[in-house]
Amino acid sequence: MVSISSVFERPTTYKGIAGWLVTVDHKRIGILYGVTAFIFFMVGGLEALVMRWQLARPEMTAVTPEVYNQMFTMHGTTMIFLAIMPLGAAFFNFIIPLQIGARDVAFPRLNAFSYWTFLAGGIFLNSSWFLGGAPNAGWFGYAPQTTKLFNLGYGIDFWIMGLQILGIASLAAAFNFIVTIVNLRAPGMSLMKMPVFTWMTLLTSILLVLAFPVITVALILLLMDRSYGTLFFTTSAGGDPILWQHLFWVFGHPEVYILILPAMGIVSEVLPTFSKKPLFGYPVVILSGIIIAFLGWAVWSHHMFTVGLGPIANAAFTITTMAIAIPTGVKIFNWIGTMWKGSLVLNSAMLFSIGFILMFIIGGLSGVMHSSASSDAQQQDTYFIVAHIHYVLFGGSIFAIFSGIYYWFPKMTGKLLSETIGKIHFALTFAGFNLAFFPMHFLGLDGMPRRVYSYESAMGWDLWNFVSTLGAFMIGVSILVFLHNVAKSMRKPNDAGNDPWNGRTLEWSISSPPPVYNFAHIPQVKTLDDWWNTKYSGKKPLRKVAGGSEQPSGEAVHIELPGLSYFPLFASLGLLIAAYGMMFSLVLVVLGMLLTMASVYAWSLEPAEEHSPSDPLSLEAKEIASLPLDARTDRIAELLKSSQGRKK
Amino acid sequence: MEPETSTHHTTTGLNHRKLLMWAFLGSDCMFFGSLIATYLIYQSRSIVGPIPADILDIPVTSVSTFVLLMSSFMMVLSYNAIGKGDMRRFRIWVMGTILMGCTFLGFQVYEFREFALHGLTPRTNLFGSTFFTLTGFHGAHVTLGVIWLASLFWFSYKDPETLKKDHGLSVDLAALYWHFVDIVWIVIFTVVYLIGGV
């Protein structure tokens, strides 16, 4: 083993950019995910603004129709795969190990690989703008519209390979979180003592694991059609366009729940904390989540009501789609029940969560409207659907994500965001969002088709389009306000303390930001909302104990931390090179795959040992673990202060 | 991959890597499920020939199927050997598995070539497109399995002690994968050859 160890020395630096490139720390990876995804969120937002500008007045020519097609395709693809999913992943990464009382995820290097592969996919997809034009056939990429016969150029190939890379990233992350949540919980944390956010993450990961292979296959078939002349979607040879639609939506509908379940998890953490009450009906909320995740597989054809699948298929999918409104409604009543007679704290996080409930109800109601096949026939492909999807994905997911940012930002950085600016941010987002998207209901019912490049004044759509554009730019301004808030907070000293919200779950029991090893002692969990009970059981006053556990366990303290590694980065880089090779040169494919292969081998051969005993972090962790509980908080604060001094 | 964070204690008592493998196999089920569904949807919808009954050679494929199934048997023996710490037998059986896997792949190359000579390529008709894609991706899985087992064989000389750890967990994982790929072949053989080929 000695020879192998010396060949594959593991990196040891935590400092500077190099420290971030080789990191396997779930907290750092979470921050990387969050920052990257937010940048992509803004890119997708700019694409939306270009479209709204084009639609502000009738018969505008701000962009060409071809560019407009690329804009709506990239807007949808970016927001779903590069913004909402990875913003969720940012919270998974940072919060889940803290919520379940673990020191890291089950596979830290795989986690780093997920992030770098996600970044590679994002860069690859967006580089299409500069390499012959972005994809232009919608985020659903219906075949045969996307086959070579109708769509020459590289755009669709970028879309296919980009989604494949992002699929690998999502799958790797989902495997990791399933194993982490199932297998790495603190002692005593049975499934029904898990925080709701952890539960929703588990369900999301299961959906991902089962849904992504389906779109992988669909994309492979399309790629083979485009590159090797197979006939899957060639109608003259008997190929069936409906096959693509089925495969895509068998993936696409669970994907919708992949986007919304983490949001429901965040809201279920925020509402109880700021209502000063336990979550109303915790087991029912969990059960509803499970039912949603299960029924999510049985509704995909409601995207295809106008295809002509026949009355029996349409009736069946109408029923299943209506049925899924039940567990969703149950959850909404549980959230309302949580707030009922609570001592509400209306801060920014809470406002965004309440906003989520309101907006999601509107989105849910329009959803119930087009769950009926006959009603949907009128609404299919109109702006009514655009309004619906934005009420559930922006009013739903993005509101919840902002709520989560305000809620967990202090834990991630040690700094509180400004409440005043936060409330301005919320007001602008709320007003802008409703101005932008509510009029789309009217436009849709008035017959305005989605994805149109322009419209004539005679159609009578001028007013609401203009209002909608105003709203969209207001959302743009609200994002700037948010960025200002973050920038301002980052410049001030740490002021959050361990538990600024009087939280309920384990992440609030340790310092903010948490030490590298999270918990000096792995906590022993006794109840749901364990940290709350630790603080208040027996009506004892709050004891702020860093390290989480009331009773230090008798066992010998042995803190293991995963070693850093170069190879996740290299494995992802190989995939990126190979993907470009698919487009431009076979040599690059071979080189990229060789790099990935070599990295995987090196990865599995590099020594698995933990930090060497002389590692300063291991020493820190051991020292803290050996201190009596009361002394720990002070010592950790001291160490954090000195490490910040070092940085400067 | 090696065990990363704590292997000493897990909530379920199952090793992390084993759980990961099961989750991956669940995912791979959906992958092959989609490919097989595609094959079934396009069954007998080709506009021009050749169709399966013209071209599939069930006796030949039965032989290769038998070889692949027996390779699973060898895999069990090699896992058994590593569990007992018997490196010599482990190497023999794992090499047997590799050779049988290669034999199966050889049959597949022969089959693909024969079909091409008889005028069936992925571009000929829907049967060609679906058949080559489905069996091709299965073949790719077998190839990956062969590379994995060959790596274990090599590693058994390099560092036998690591390979024996946790009752030969590294071999156990490869074996799970190998058996899964075998089971998928049983489904493909049944659907494509036995039911669809006559």
Coordinates of N, CA and C in Angstrom, one line a residue, chain A residues 1 3-4 104-110 171 175-176 178-179 182-185 209-210 213-214 216-217 220-221 224 228-233 236-240 243 247 297 560 562 597 601 603-608, chain B residues 1-17 19-20 23-24 26-28 30-32 34-35 38 41-42 45-47 122-126 129-130 133 137 147-148 151 154-155 158-159 162:
Chain A
M1 N 0.8 -1.2 0.0 CA 0.0 0.0 0.0 C 0.9 1.2 0.0
S3 N 3.5 2.1 -1.7 CA 3.8 2.7 -3.0 C 2.6 3.4 -3.5
I4 N 1.4 2.8 -3.4 CA 0.2 3.5 -3.9 C 0.0 4.8 -3.2
D104 N -20.3 14.8 7.7 CA -20.3 15.1 6.3 C -21.3 14.2 5.6
V105 N -21.4 14.2 4.3 CA -22.2 13.3 3.6 C -21.5 11.9 3.5
A106 N -22.2 10.9 3.0 CA -21.6 9.6 3.1 C -20.4 9.5 2.1
F107 N -20.5 10.2 1.0 CA -19.4 10.1 0.0 C -19.0 11.5 -0.4
P108 N -18.1 12.0 0.4 CA -17.7 13.4 0.2 C -17.1 13.7 -1.2
R109 N -16.3 12.8 -1.7 CA -15.6 13.0 -3.0 C -16.7 12.9 -4.1
L110 N -17.6 12.0 -4.0 CA -18.7 12.0 -5.0 C -19.5 13.3 -5.0
L171 N -27.7 12.7 -10.6 CA -27.8 11.3 -10.1 C -26.8 11.0 -9.0
F175 N -27.8 9.8 -5.3 CA -27.3 8.6 -4.6 C -26.7 8.9 -3.3
N176 N -25.9 10.0 -3.3 CA -25.2 10.4 -2.1 C -26.2 10.8 -1.0
I178 N -29.4 9.9 -0.7 CA -30.1 8.8 -0.2 C -29.3 8.1 0.9
V179 N -28.1 7.7 0.5 CA -27.2 7.0 1.5 C -27.0 7.8 2.7
V182 N -30.3 7.9 4.8 CA -30.7 6.6 5.3 C -29.7 6.1 6.3
N183 N -28.4 6.4 6.1 CA -27.4 5.7 6.8 C -26.5 6.5 7.8
L184 N -26.7 7.8 7.8 CA -25.7 8.6 8.5 C -26.4 9.4 9.6
R185 N -27.6 9.0 10.0 CA -28.3 9.8 11.0 C -27.7 9.6 12.4
V209 N -33.4 9.7 -8.7 CA -32.7 8.4 -9.0 C -33.6 7.6 -10.0
L210 N -34.9 7.7 -9.9 CA -35.8 6.9 -10.8 C -36.2 7.7 -12.0
P213 N -32.9 8.4 -15.3 CA -32.6 7.5 -16.3 C -33.5 7.5 -17.5
V214 N -34.8 7.9 -17.3 CA -35.8 7.9 -18.3 C -35.4 9.0 -19.4
T216 N -32.5 10.2 -19.7 CA -31.2 9.8 -20.2 C -31.5 8.9 -21.5
V217 N -32.4 8.0 -21.4 CA -32.7 7.1 -22.5 C -33.3 8.0 -23.7
I220 N -30.6 9.8 -25.3 CA -29.7 8.9 -26.1 C -30.4 8.6 -27.4
L221 N -31.7 8.3 -27.4 CA -32.4 7.9 -28.7 C -32.3 9.1 -29.6
M224 N -28.8 9.5 -31.0 CA -28.5 8.5 -32.0 C -29.2 8.9 -33.3
Y228 N -26.2 9.3 -35.6 CA -25.9 8.0 -36.3 C -27.0 7.5 -37.2
G229 N -28.0 8.3 -37.4 CA -29.0 8.0 -38.4 C -29.9 6.9 -38.0
T230 N -30.1 6.6 -36.7 CA -31.2 5.7 -36.3 C -32.5 6.3 -36.6
L231 N -33.6 5.6 -36.4 CA -34.9 6.0 -36.9 C -36.0 6.2 -35.9
F232 N -35.5 6.4 -34.6 CA -36.5 6.4 -33.5 C -37.6 7.4 -33.7
F233 N -37.2 8.6 -34.2 CA -38.2 9.7 -34.4 C -38.4 10.1 -35.8
S236 N -41.3 8.9 -41.3 CA -41.4 8.2 -42.6 C -41.0 6.7 -42.4
A237 N -40.2 6.4 -41.4 CA -39.9 5.0 -41.2 C -40.7 4.3 -40.1
G238 N -41.8 5.0 -39.7 CA -42.7 4.5 -38.7 C -42.4 5.0 -37.3
G239 N -41.4 5.8 -37.1 CA -41.1 6.4 -35.8 C -42.2 7.3 -35.3
D240 N -42.4 7.3 -34.0 CA -43.6 7.9 -33.4 C -43.2 9.1 -32.5
L243 N -43.7 8.8 -28.7 CA -42.7 8.2 -27.9 C -41.9 9.2 -27.1
L247 N -41.7 9.5 -23.0 CA -40.5 9.4 -22.3 C -40.1 10.7 -21.6
W297 N -45.7 9.9 -10.4 CA -45.4 9.0 -11.5 C -46.6 8.7 -12.3
E560 N -13.4 11.7 12.6 CA -12.8 11.4 11.2 C -13.3 12.5 10.3
P562 N -13.1 13.4 6.1 CA -12.7 12.9 4.8 C -11.5 13.7 4.3
M597 N -11.6 8.3 -16.9 CA -11.3 7.0 -16.5 C -10.1 7.0 -15.5
Y601 N -9.9 5.8 -11.5 CA -9.0 4.9 -11.0 C -8.2 5.5 -9.8
W603 N -8.9 8.0 -8.1 CA -9.9 8.2 -7.0 C -10.0 7.0 -6.1
S604 N -10.2 5.8 -6.7 CA -10.4 4.6 -5.9 C -9.1 4.1 -5.3
L605 N -8.0 4.6 -5.9 CA -6.7 4.0 -5.3 C -6.1 5.0 -4.3
E606 N -6.5 6.2 -4.3 CA -5.9 7.1 -3.4 C -6.2 6.7 -1.9
P607 N -5.2 6.9 -1.0 CA -5.4 6.4 0.3 C -6.6 7.0 1.0
A608 N -7.3 6.2 1.7 CA -8.6 6.6 2.3 C -8.5 7.2 3.6
Chain B
M1 N -14.6 3.0 -5.2 CA -14.5 4.0 -4.1 C -14.3 3.3 -2.8
E2 N -13.5 3.9 -1.9 CA -13.3 3.4 -0.6 C -14.4 3.9 0.3
P3 N -14.5 3.3 1.5 CA -15.3 3.8 2.5 C -14.8 5.2 2.8
E4 N -15.7 6.1 2.9 CA -15.2 7.5 3.1 C -15.4 8.0 4.5
T5 N -16.5 8.5 4.9 CA -16.7 8.8 6.3 C -16.9 7.5 7.1
S6 N -17.2 7.7 8.3 CA -17.2 6.6 9.3 C -17.8 5.3 8.7
T7 N -17.0 4.3 8.7 CA -17.6 3.0 8.3 C -17.9 2.2 9.6
H8 N -17.5 2.7 10.7 CA -17.7 2.0 12.0 C -19.1 1.9 12.4
H9 N -19.8 3.0 12.1 CA -21.2 3.0 12.5 C -22.1 3.5 11.4
T10 N -23.1 2.8 11.0 CA -24.1 3.4 10.1 C -25.5 3.1 10.7
T11 N -26.5 3.9 10.3 CA -27.8 3.9 10.9 C -28.4 2.5 10.7
T12 N -28.3 2.0 9.5 CA -29.0 0.8 9.2 C -28.1 -0.5 9.4
G13 N -26.8 -0.2 9.7 CA -25.9 -1.3 9.8 C -25.3 -1.8 8.4
L14 N -26.0 -1.3 7.4 CA -25.4 -1.6 6.0 C -24.3 -0.7 5.7
N15 N -23.3 -1.2 5.0 CA -22.3 -0.4 4.5 C -22.8 0.7 3.5
H16 N -22.2 1.9 3.6 CA -22.6 3.0 2.7 C -22.5 2.6 1.2
R17 N -21.4 1.9 0.9 CA -21.1 1.6 -0.5 C -22.2 0.6 -1.0
L19 N -25.2 0.3 0.1 CA -26.5 1.0 -0.1 C -26.5 1.8 -1.4
L20 N -25.3 2.4 -1.7 CA -25.1 3.2 -2.9 C -25.4 2.3 -4.1
A23 N -29.0 1.6 -4.6 CA -29.7 2.7 -5.2 C -29.3 2.9 -6.7
F24 N -28.1 2.6 -7.0 CA -27.7 2.7 -8.4 C -28.4 1.6 -9.3
G26 N -31.3 0.4 -8.7 CA -32.7 0.8 -8.9 C -32.8 1.8 -10.0
S27 N -31.8 2.7 -10.1 CA -31.8 3.7 -11.1 C -31.6 3.0 -12.5
D28 N -30.7 2.0 -12.5 CA -30.4 1.3 -13.8 C -31.6 0.5 -14.2
M30 N -34.6 1.6 -14.1 CA -35.4 2.5 -14.9 C -34.8 2.8 -16.3
F31 N -33.4 2.7 -16.3 CA -32.7 2.9 -17.6 C -33.1 1.8 -18.5
F32 N -32.9 0.6 -18.1 CA -33.2 -0.6 -19.0 C -34.7 -0.7 -19.2
S34 N -36.8 1.8 -19.6 CA -37.1 2.7 -20.7 C -36.7 2.1 -22.0
L35 N -35.5 1.5 -22.1 CA -35.1 0.9 -23.3 C -36.0 -0.2 -23.8
T38 N -39.3 1.0 -25.0 CA -39.1 1.6 -26.4 C -39.1 0.4 -27.4
I41 N -42.7 -0.9 -27.7 CA -43.6 0.0 -28.4 C -43.4 -0.1 -29.9
Y42 N -42.1 -0.2 -30.3 CA -41.8 -0.3 -31.7 C -41.8 -1.7 -32.3
R45 N -43.5 -2.6 -35.8 CA -43.9 -1.4 -36.5 C -42.9 -1.0 -37.6
S46 N -41.9 -1.9 -37.9 CA -41.0 -1.6 -38.9 C -41.7 -1.6 -40.3
I47 N -41.4 -0.7 -41.1 CA -42.0 -0.6 -42.4 C -41.3 -1.6 -43.4
P122 N -28.5 -0.4 -37.5 CA -29.4 0.5 -36.8 C -30.1 1.5 -37.7
R123 N -29.7 1.6 -38.9 CA -30.4 2.6 -39.8 C -31.4 1.9 -40.7
T124 N -31.5 0.6 -40.6 CA -32.4 -0.1 -41.6 C -33.8 0.1 -41.3
N125 N -34.2 -0.2 -40.1 CA -35.7 0.0 -39.8 C -35.8 0.2 -38.3
L126 N -37.0 0.3 -37.8 CA -37.2 0.5 -36.3 C -36.7 -0.7 -35.5
S129 N -33.0 -0.2 -35.2 CA -32.7 0.9 -34.3 C -32.8 0.5 -32.8
T130 N -34.0 -0.2 -32.5 CA -34.3 -0.5 -31.1 C -33.4 -1.7 -30.7
T133 N -29.7 -0.7 -30.1 CA -29.6 0.2 -29.0 C -29.8 -0.6 -27.7
F137 N -26.5 -1.3 -25.4 CA -26.3 -0.8 -24.1 C -26.1 -1.9 -23.0
I147 N -14.3 -4.8 -17.3 CA -13.2 -3.9 -16.9 C -13.1 -3.9 -15.3
W148 N -14.2 -3.8 -14.7 CA -14.3 -3.7 -13.2 C -13.7 -5.0 -12.6
S151 N -10.0 -5.1 -13.1 CA -9.3 -4.2 -12.1 C -9.2 -4.9 -10.8
W154 N -6.4 -7.5 -11.0 CA -5.1 -6.8 -10.9 C -4.9 -6.4 -9.4
F155 N -5.9 -5.9 -8.8 CA -5.7 -5.4 -7.4 C -5.5 -6.5 -6.4
K158 N -1.9 -6.6 -6.2 CA -1.3 -5.3 -5.7 C -1.5 -5.2 -4.2
D159 N -2.7 -5.5 -3.8 CA -3.0 -5.3 -2.4 C -4.1 -6.2 -1.9
T162 N -6.4 -5.3 1.4 CA -7.5 -4.3 1.2 C -8.7 -5.0 0.6

